[in-house]
Coordinates of C-alpha atoms and ligand atoms in Angstrom, one line a residue:
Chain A
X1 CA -19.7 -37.9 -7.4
X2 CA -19.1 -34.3 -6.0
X3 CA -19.0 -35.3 -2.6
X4 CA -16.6 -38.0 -3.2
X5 CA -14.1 -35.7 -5.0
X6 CA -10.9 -34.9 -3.2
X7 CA -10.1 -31.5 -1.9
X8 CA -6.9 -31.4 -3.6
X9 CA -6.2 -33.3 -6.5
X10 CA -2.2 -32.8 -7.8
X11 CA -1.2 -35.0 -11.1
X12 CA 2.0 -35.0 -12.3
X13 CA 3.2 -31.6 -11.7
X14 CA 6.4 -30.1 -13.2
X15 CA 7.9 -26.5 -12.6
X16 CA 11.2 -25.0 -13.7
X17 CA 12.7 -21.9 -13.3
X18 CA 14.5 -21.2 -16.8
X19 CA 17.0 -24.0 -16.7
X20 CA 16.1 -24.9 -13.0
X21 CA 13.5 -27.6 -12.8
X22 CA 12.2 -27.4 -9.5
X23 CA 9.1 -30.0 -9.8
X24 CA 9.5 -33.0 -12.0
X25 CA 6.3 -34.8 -11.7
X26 CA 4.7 -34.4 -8.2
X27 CA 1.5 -35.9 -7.1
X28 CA -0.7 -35.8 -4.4
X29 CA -4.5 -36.7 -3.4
X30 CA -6.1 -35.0 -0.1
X31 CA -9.1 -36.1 0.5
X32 CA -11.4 -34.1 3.0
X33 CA -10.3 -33.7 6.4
X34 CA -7.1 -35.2 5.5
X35 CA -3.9 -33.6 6.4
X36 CA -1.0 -34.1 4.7
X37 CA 2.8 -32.7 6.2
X38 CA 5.3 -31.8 3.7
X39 CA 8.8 -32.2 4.6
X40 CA 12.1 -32.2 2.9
X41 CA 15.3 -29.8 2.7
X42 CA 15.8 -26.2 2.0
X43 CA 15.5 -25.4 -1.6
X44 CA 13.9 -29.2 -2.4
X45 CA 10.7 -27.3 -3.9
X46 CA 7.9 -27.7 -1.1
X47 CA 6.9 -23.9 -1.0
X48 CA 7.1 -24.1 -5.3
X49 CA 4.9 -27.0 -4.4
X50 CA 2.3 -25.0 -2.5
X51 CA 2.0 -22.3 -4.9
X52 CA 1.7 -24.1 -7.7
X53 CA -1.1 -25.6 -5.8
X54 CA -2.9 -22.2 -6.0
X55 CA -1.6 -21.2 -9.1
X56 CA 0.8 -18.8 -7.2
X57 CA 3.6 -20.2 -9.4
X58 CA 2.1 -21.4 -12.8
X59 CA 3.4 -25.4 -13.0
X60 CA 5.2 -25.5 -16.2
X61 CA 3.1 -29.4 -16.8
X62 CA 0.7 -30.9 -15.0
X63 CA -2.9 -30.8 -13.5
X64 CA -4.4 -29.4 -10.5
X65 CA -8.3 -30.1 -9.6
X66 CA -10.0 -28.4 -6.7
X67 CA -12.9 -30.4 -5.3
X68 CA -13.4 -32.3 -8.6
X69 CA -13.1 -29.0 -10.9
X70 CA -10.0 -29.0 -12.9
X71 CA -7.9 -25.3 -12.8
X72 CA -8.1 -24.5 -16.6
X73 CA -4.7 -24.4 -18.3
X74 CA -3.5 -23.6 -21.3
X75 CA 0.2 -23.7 -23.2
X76 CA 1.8 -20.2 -23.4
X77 CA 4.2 -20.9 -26.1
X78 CA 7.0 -21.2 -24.1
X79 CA 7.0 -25.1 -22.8
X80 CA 4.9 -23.5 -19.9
X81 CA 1.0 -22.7 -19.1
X82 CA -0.9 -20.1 -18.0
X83 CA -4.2 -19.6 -17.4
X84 CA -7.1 -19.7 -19.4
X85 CA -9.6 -18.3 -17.3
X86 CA -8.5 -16.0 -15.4
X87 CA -12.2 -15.6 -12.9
X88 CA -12.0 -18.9 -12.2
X89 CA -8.5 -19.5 -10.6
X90 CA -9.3 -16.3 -8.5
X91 CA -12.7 -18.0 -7.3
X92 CA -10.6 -21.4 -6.3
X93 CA -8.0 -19.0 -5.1
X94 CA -10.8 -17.9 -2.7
X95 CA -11.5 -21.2 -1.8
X96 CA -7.6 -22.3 -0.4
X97 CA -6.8 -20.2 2.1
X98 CA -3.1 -19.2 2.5
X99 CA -0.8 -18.8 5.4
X100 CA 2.5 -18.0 4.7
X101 CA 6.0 -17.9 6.7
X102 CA 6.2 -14.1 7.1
X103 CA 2.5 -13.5 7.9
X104 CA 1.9 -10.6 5.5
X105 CA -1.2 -9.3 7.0
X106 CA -1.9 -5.8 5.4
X107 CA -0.3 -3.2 7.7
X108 CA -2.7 -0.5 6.9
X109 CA -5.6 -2.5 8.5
X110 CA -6.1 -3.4 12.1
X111 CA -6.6 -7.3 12.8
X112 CA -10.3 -7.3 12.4
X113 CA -10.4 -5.2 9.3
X114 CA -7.4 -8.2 7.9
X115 CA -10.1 -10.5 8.6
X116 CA -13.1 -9.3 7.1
X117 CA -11.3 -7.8 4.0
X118 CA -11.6 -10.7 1.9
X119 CA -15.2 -12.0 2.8
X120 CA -16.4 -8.3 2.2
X121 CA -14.2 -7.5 -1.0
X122 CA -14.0 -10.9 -2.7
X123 CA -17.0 -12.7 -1.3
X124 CA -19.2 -10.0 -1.2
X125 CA -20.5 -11.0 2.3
X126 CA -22.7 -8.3 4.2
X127 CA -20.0 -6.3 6.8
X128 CA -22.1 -7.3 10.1
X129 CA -22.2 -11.1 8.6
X130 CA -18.4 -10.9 8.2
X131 CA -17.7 -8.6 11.1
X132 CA -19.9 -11.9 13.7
X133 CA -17.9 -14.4 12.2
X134 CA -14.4 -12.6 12.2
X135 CA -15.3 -11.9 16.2
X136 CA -16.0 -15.5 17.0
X137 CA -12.5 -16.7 15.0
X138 CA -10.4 -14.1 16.6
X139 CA -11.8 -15.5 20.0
X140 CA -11.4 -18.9 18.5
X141 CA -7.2 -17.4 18.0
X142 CA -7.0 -15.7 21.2
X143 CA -6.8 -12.4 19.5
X144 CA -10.4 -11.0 20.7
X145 CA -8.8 -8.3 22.1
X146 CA -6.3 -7.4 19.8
X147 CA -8.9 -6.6 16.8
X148 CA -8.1 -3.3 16.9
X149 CA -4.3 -3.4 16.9
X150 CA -2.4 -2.7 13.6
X151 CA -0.2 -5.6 12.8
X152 CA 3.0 -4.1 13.3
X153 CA 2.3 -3.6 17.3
X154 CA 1.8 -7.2 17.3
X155 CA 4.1 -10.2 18.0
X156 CA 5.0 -12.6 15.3
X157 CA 2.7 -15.4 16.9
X158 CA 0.3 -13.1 17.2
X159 CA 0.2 -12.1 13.7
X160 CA 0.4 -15.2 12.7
X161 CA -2.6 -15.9 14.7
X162 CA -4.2 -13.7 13.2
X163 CA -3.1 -15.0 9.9
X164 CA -4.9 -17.7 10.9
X165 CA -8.0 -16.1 11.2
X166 CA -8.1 -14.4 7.8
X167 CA -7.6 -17.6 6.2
X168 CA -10.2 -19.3 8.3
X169 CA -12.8 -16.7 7.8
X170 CA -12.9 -17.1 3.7
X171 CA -14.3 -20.5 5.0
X172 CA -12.0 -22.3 3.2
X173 CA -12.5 -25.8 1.0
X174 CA -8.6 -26.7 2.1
X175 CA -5.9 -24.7 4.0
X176 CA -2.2 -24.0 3.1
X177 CA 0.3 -23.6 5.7
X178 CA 4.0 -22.5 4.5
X179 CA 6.3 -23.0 7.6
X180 CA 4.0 -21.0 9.3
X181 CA 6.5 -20.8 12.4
X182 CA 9.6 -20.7 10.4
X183 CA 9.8 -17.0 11.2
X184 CA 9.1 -17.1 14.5
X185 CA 11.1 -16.6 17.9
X186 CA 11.4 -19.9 19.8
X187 CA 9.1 -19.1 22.6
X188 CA 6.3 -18.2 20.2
X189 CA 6.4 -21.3 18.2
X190 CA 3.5 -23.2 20.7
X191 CA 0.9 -20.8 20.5
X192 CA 1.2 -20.9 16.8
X193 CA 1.4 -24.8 16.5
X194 CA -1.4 -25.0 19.0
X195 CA -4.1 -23.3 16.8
X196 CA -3.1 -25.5 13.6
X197 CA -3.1 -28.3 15.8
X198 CA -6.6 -27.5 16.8
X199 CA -7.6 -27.5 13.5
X200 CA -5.8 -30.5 12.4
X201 CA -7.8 -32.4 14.9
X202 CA -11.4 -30.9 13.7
X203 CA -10.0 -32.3 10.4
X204 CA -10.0 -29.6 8.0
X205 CA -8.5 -30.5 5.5
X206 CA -4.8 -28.8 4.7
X207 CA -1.7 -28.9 3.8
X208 CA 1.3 -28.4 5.8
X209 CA 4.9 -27.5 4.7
X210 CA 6.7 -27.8 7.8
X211 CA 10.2 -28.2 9.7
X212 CA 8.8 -28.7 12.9
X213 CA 9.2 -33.3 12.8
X214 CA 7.3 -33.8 16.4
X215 CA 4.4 -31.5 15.4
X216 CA 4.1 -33.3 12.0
X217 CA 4.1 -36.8 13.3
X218 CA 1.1 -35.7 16.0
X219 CA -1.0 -33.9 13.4
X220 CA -0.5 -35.3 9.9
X221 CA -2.6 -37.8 8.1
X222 CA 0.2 -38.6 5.8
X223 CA 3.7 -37.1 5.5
X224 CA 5.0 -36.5 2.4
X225 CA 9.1 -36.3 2.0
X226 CA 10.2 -33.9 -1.1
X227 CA 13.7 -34.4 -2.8
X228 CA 14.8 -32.3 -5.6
X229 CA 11.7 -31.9 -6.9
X230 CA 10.4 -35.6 -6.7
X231 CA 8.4 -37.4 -3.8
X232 CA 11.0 -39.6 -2.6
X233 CA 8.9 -41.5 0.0
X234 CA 5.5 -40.9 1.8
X235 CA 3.5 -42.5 3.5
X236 CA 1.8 -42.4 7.6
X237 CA 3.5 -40.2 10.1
X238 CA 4.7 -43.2 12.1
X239 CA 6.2 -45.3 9.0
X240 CA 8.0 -42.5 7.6
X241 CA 9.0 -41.0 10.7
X242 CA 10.0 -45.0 12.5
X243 CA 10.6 -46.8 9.6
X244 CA 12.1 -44.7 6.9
X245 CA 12.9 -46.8 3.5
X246 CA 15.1 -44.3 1.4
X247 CA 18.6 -43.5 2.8
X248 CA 18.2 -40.1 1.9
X249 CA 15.0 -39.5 4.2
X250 CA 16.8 -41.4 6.9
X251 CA 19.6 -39.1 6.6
X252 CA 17.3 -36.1 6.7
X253 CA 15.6 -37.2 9.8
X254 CA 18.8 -38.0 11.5
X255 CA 20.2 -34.7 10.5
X256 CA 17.2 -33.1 12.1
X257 CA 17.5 -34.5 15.4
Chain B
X1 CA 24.9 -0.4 34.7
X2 CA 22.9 2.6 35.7
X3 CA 19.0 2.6 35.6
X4 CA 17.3 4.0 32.8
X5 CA 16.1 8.0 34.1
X6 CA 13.4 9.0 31.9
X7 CA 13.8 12.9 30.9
X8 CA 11.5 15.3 32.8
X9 CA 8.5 15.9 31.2
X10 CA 8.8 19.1 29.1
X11 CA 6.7 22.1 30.9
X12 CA 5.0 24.9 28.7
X13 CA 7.0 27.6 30.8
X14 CA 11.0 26.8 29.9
X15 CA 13.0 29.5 30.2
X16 CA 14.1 29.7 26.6
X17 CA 10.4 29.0 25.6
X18 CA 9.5 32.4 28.2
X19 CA 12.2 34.3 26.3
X20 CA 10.6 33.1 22.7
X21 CA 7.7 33.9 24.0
X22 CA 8.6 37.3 25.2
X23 CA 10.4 38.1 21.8
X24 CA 7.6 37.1 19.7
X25 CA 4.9 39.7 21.7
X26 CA 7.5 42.2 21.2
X27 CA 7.6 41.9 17.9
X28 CA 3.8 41.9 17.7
X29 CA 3.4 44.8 19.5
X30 CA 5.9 46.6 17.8
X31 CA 4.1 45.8 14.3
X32 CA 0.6 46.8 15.9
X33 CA 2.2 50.0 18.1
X34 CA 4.2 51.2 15.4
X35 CA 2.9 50.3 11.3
X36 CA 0.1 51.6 9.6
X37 CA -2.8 49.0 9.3
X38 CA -5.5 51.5 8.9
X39 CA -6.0 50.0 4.9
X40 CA -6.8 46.9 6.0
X41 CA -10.4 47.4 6.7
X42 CA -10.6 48.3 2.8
X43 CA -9.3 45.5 1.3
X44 CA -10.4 43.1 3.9
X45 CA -12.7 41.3 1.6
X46 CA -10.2 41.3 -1.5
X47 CA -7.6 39.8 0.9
X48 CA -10.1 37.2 1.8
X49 CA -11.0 36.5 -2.1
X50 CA -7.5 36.2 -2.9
X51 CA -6.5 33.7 -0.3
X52 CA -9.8 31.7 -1.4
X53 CA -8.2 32.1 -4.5
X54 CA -4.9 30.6 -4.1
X55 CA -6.1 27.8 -1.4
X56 CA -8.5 26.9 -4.3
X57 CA -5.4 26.9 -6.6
X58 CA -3.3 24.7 -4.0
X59 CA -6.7 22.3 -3.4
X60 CA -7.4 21.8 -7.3
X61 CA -4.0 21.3 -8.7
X62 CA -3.1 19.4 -5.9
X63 CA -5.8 17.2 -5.9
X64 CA -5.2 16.6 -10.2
X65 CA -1.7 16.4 -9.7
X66 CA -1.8 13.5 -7.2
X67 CA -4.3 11.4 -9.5
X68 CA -1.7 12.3 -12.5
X69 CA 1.0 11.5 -10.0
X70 CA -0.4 8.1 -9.3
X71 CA -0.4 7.0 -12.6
X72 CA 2.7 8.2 -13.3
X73 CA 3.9 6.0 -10.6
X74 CA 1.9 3.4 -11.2
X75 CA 3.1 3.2 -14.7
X76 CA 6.7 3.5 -14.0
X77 CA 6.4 0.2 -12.0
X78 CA 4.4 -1.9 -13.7
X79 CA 4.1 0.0 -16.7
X80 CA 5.5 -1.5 -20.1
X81 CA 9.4 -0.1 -21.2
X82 CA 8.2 2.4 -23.5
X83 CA 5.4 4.2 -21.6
X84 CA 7.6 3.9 -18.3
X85 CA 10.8 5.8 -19.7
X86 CA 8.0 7.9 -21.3
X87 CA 6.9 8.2 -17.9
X88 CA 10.3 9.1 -15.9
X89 CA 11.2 11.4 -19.2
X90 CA 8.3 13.7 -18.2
X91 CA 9.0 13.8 -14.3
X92 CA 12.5 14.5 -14.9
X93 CA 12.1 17.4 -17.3
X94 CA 9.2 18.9 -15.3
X95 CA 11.6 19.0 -12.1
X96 CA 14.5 19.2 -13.8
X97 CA 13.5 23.0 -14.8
X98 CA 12.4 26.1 -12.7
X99 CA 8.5 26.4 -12.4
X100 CA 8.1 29.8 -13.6
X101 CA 9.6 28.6 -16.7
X102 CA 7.1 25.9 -17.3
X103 CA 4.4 29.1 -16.4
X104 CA 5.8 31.4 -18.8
X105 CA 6.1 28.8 -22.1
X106 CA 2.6 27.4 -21.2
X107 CA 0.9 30.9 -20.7
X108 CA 2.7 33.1 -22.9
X109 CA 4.1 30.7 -26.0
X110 CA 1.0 28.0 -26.0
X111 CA -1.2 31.0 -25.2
X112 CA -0.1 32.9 -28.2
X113 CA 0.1 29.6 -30.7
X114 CA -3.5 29.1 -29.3
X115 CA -4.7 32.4 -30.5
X116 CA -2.9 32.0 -34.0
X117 CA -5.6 29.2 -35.2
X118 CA -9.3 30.4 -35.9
X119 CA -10.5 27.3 -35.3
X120 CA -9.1 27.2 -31.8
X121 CA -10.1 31.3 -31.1
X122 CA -14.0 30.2 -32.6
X123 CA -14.1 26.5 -30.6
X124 CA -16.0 26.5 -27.1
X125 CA -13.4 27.0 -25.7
X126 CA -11.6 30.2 -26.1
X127 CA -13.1 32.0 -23.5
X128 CA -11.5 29.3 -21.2
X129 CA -8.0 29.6 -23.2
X130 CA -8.0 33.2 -23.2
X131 CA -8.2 33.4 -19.6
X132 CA -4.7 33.0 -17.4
X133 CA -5.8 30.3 -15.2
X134 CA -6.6 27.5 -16.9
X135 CA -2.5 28.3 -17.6
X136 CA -1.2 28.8 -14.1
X137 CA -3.2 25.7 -13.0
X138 CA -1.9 23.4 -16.1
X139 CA 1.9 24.5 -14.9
X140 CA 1.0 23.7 -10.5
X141 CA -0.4 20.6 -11.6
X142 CA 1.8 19.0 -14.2
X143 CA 4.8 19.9 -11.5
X144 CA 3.2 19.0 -8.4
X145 CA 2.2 15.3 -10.7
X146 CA 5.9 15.5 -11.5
X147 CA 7.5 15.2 -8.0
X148 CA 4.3 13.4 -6.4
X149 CA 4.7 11.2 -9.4
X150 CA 8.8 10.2 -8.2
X151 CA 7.4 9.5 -4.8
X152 CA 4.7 7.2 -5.8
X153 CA 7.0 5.4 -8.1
X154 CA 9.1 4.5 -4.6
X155 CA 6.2 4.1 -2.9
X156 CA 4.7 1.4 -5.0
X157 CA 7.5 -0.2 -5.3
X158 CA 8.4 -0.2 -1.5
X159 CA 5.0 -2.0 -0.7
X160 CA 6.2 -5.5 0.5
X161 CA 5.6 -8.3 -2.0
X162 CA 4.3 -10.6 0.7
X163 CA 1.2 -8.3 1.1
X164 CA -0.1 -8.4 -2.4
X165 CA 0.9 -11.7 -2.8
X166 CA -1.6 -12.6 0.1
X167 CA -4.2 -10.1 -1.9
X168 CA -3.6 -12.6 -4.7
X169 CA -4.0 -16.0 -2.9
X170 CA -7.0 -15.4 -1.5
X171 CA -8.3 -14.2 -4.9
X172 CA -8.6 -10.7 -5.3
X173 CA -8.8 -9.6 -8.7
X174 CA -5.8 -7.1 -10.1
X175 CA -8.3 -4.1 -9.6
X176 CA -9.3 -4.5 -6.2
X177 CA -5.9 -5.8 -5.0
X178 CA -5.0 -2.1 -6.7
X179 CA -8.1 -0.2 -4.6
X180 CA -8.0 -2.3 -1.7
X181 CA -4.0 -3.0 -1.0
X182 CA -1.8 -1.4 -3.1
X183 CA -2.9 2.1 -3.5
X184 CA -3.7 2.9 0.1
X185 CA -0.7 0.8 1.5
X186 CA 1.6 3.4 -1.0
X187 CA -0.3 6.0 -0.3
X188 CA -0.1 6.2 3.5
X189 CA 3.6 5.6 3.3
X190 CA 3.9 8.8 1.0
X191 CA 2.0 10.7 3.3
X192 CA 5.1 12.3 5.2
X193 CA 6.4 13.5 2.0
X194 CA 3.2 14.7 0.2
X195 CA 2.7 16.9 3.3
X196 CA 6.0 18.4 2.8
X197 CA 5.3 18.7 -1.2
X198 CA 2.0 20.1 -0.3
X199 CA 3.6 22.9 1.6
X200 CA 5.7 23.4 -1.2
X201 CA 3.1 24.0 -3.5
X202 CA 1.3 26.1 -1.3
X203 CA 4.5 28.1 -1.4
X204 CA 4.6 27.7 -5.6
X205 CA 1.3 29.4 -6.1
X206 CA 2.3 32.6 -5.9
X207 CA 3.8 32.4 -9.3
X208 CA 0.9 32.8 -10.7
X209 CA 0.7 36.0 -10.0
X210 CA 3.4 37.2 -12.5
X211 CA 0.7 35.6 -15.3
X212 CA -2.0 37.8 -14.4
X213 CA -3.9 35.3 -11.8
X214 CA -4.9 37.5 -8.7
X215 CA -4.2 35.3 -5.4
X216 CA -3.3 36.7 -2.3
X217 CA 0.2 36.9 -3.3
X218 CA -1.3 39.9 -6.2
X219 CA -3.9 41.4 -3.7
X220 CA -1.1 42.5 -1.3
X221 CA 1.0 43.6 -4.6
X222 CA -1.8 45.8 -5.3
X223 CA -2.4 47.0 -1.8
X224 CA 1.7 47.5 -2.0
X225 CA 1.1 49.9 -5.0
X226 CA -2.2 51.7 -4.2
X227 CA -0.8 52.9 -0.5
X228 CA 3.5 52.8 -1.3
X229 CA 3.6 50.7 2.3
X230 CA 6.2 48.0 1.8
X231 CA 6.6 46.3 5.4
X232 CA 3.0 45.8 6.8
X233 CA 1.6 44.1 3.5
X234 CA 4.3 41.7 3.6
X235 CA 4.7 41.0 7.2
X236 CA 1.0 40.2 6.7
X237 CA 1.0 37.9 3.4
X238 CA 4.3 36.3 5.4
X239 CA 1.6 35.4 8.2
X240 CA -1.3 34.3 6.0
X241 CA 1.0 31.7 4.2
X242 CA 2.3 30.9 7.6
X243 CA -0.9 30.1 9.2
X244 CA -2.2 28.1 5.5
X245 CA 1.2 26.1 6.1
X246 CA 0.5 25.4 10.0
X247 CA -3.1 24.2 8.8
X248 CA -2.1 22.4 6.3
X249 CA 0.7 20.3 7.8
X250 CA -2.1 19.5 11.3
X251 CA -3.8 18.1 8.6
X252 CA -1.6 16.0 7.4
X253 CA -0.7 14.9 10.7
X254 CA -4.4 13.8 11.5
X255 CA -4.7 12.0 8.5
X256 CA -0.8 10.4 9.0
X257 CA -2.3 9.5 12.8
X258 CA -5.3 7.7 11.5
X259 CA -2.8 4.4 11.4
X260 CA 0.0 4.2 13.9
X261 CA 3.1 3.1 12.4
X262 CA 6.0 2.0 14.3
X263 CA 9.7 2.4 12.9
X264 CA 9.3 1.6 9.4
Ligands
ATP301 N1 10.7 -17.3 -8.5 C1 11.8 -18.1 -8.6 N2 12.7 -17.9 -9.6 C2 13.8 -18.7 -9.7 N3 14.0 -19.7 -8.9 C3 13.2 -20.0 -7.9 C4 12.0 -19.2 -7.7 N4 11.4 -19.7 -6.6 C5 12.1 -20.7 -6.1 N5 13.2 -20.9 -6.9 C6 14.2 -22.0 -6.7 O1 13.5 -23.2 -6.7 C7 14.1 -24.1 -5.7 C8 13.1 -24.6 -4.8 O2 12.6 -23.5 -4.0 P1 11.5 -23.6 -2.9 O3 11.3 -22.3 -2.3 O4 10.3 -24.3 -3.4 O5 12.2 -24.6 -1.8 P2 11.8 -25.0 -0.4 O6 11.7 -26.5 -0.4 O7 10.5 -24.3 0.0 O8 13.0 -24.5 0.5 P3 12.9 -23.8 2.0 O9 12.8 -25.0 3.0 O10 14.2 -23.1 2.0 O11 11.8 -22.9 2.0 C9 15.2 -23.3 -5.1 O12 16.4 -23.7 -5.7 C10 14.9 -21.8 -5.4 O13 16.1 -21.1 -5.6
MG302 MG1 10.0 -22.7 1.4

């Protein structure tokens, strides 16, 4: 049974903001080494999605189950939830690795330090353990080199390499990407793309909010489009990409190109 | 457009630096050539006693006022309504009024409501209470917690949310997001202006002289009274806080250098 469980199990999830509902019932299934490309306009909920994901945002209804254990949930009185155990949302926290649009590595510690913060400090791994593996995925990132450099001599793809490598180094169940190159200059873009693409291709399993069309039909399992706060179609890269049903995803792909 | 010329590299030996120079030995030589330092040999090892005395002042109230100052800034941010405007009410009336003020009520009206109650004048603790210190340090520390306190507030709050949002998604719990993120992140971006407020205070601690505490600032009173000089003991205290100042400020730029910032 645990083997089989998904990674990622989304039911019916529903977020509002006060009177903004943002979510109104989104699901989703990833399955291990899956990898599933979130698309849709600005301000049609796909980084709400994400967090809700790992309880970032609370969802106002709704489920979310990480590798067959459900995140415990209770109602807070005011049509939302919040949680009811609060050790075990930061040990599945652990688990989904983050990386966001604007990087935020902490700019008090140098690359390597970024890396092994949270095996030390929330995994309670040895240093030398975490210091050997943090070497190997900085090489992995091309970043060897730069371990010592604080994050703000660094440029955006490299800190977003780096990024990279702090989420890979919790050795994470699933991966969350938010537009990881949304913030980047042009010509840094590719370096960026190429590591996820790596990884996409070793199947880990993640989840990819993106802008970037060409890289999402070469890497995803399954592309998911988001419209005011619903799934309006999904589906494989080349059918919703070549074939789009809904005339509000074939507008959105037009406009893109 | 014209290439970029770098400026010449500054050389030790500039004119105006040679004239500075030039003044400053003049002036040196002129305090050795012509004042009277024939009493320092006597007090040498009061002198030395008091400034132990007022660097441990500096060190100690420093050090508890920063830890005070912390969670007065901590509290202000996150804090709930109540204990925050509690919070910013005591750092606006501690620097909204003169220091030796503070010094006075504490030592001379708390002292004297102290000695009104047996209970207090028989406890454990009287021989502490009696005692100016405990005073003078309650006053350095409560207004170096006051202004430290302001910056922290700013300084926790400038932290960028990204950065203990990340702390958060990869499941830190609230305390070690605190220890490991958000207390050293504010902290080294106060650093610039806790050196300067630790110069300051340096510079406060005479005060507590006029309370009967005997720092350097006292010893060189007495040695003012005891040999009716008025220049050479204060040209020397002048240098002494000078050189505790210079110290203290390379420190803070050692510890400022430990992580190279760039712009902000
Ligand atoms: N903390 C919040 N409080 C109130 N409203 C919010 C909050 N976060 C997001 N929203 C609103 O929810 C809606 C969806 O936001 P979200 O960031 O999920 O969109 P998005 O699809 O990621 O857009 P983009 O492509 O611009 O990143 C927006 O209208 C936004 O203004
Ligand atoms: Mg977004």
């Amino acid at each position: 049974m645990e083997s089989t469980a998904p990674a990622i199990e989304v039911r019916d999830l529903f977020k509002r903001f006060g009177a903004l509902e943002v979510l109104k019932g989104v699901s989703l299934t990833a399955r291990q080494g899956d990898v599933i490309a979130i698309i849709g306009g600005s301000g049609s909920g796909k980084s709400t999605f994400l967090r809700c994901i790992n309880m970032l945002e609370l969802p106002s209804a709704g489920s979310v189950t990480i590798h067959g254990e459900a995140i415990d949930l209770k109602k807070d009185g005011h049509h939302g939830l919040r949680p009811a155990n609060r050790k075990q949302i930061e040990r599945i926290r652990s688990q989904l690795a983050m990386v966001f649009q604007s990087f935020n590595l902490w700019q008090h510690m140098t690359v390597l330090q970024n890396v092994i913060e949270v095996p030390i400090h929330v995994l309670g791994m040895k240093r030398d353990e975490a210091v050997g593996i943090a070497e190997t995925l900085l090489h992995r990132v091309g970043l060897f080199e730069k371990q010592d450099a604080y994050p703000a001599f660094l440029s955006g793809g490299q800190q977003q390499r780096a990024a990279i490598a702090r989420a890979l180094a919790v050795q994470p169940l699933a991966m969350l990407f938010d537009e990881p190159t949304s913030a980047l200059d042009p010509e840094l873009v590719g370096e960026v793309l190429g590591v996820i693409g790596d990884l996409a291709r070793e199947q880990r399993t993640m989840i990819l909010v993106t802008h970037e069309m060409k890289f999402a039909r070469e890497v995803a399992s399954h592309v998911i489009f988001l419209h005011n706060g619903i799934i309006e179609e999904q589906g494989p890269p080349d059918q919703v990409f070549d074939d789009p049903k809904s005339e509000r995803l074939k507008k959105f792909i037009s406009s893109i190109n | 457009m014209p290439a970029y010329v770098p400026p010449p590299p500054r050389r030790l030996l500039e004119p105006h630096r040679i004239f500075l120079i030039a003044l400053f030995g003049a002036i040196v030589f002129c305090a050795v050539w012509f004042l009277r330092w024939d009493w320092l040999e006597k007090y040498q090892w009061k002198l030395l006693h008091g400034i132990w005395e007022t660097l441990f002042l500096l060190f100690s109230t420093a050090g508890a006022g920063f830890i005070l100052a912390v969670l007065l800034g901590l509290v202000q941010v996150t804090g709930p309504k109540p204990l925050a405007m509690i919070a910013r009410g005591f750092c606006t009336l501690i620097r909204g009024t003169p220091l030796l003020l503070q010094l006075w009520l504490l030592y001379y009206g708390l002292g004297s409501v102290f000695a009104q109650y047996p209970e207090i004048r028989h406890s454990m603790f009287w021989p502490y209470l009696r005692q100016a210190w405990p005073y003078g340090f309650t006053a350095l520390m409560l207004s170096f917690a006051a202004y430290e306190g302001e910056v922290m507030r700013g300084a926790f709050a400038g932290v960028p949310r990204g950065e203990l949002e990340a702390a958060r998604a990869f499941g830190m719990s609230r305390f070690t997001t605190f220890r490991r993120i958000w207390l050293p992140r504010a902290i080294y971006r106060a650093l610039p202006t806790l050196s300067g407020e630790t110069v300051l205070q340096l510079k406060s601690t005479p005060l507590v002289a006029t309370i009967t505490v005997v720092d350097v600032y006292a010893i060189i009173s007495r040695v003012r009274q005891d040999t009716y000089l008025t220049y050479e003991p204060l040209l020397l205290l002048a240098l002494i806080y000078m050189c505790l100042t210079g110290i203290l400020v390379l420190l803070f730029r050692m510890l400022e250098n430990r992580i190279p910032s760039r712009g902000a």
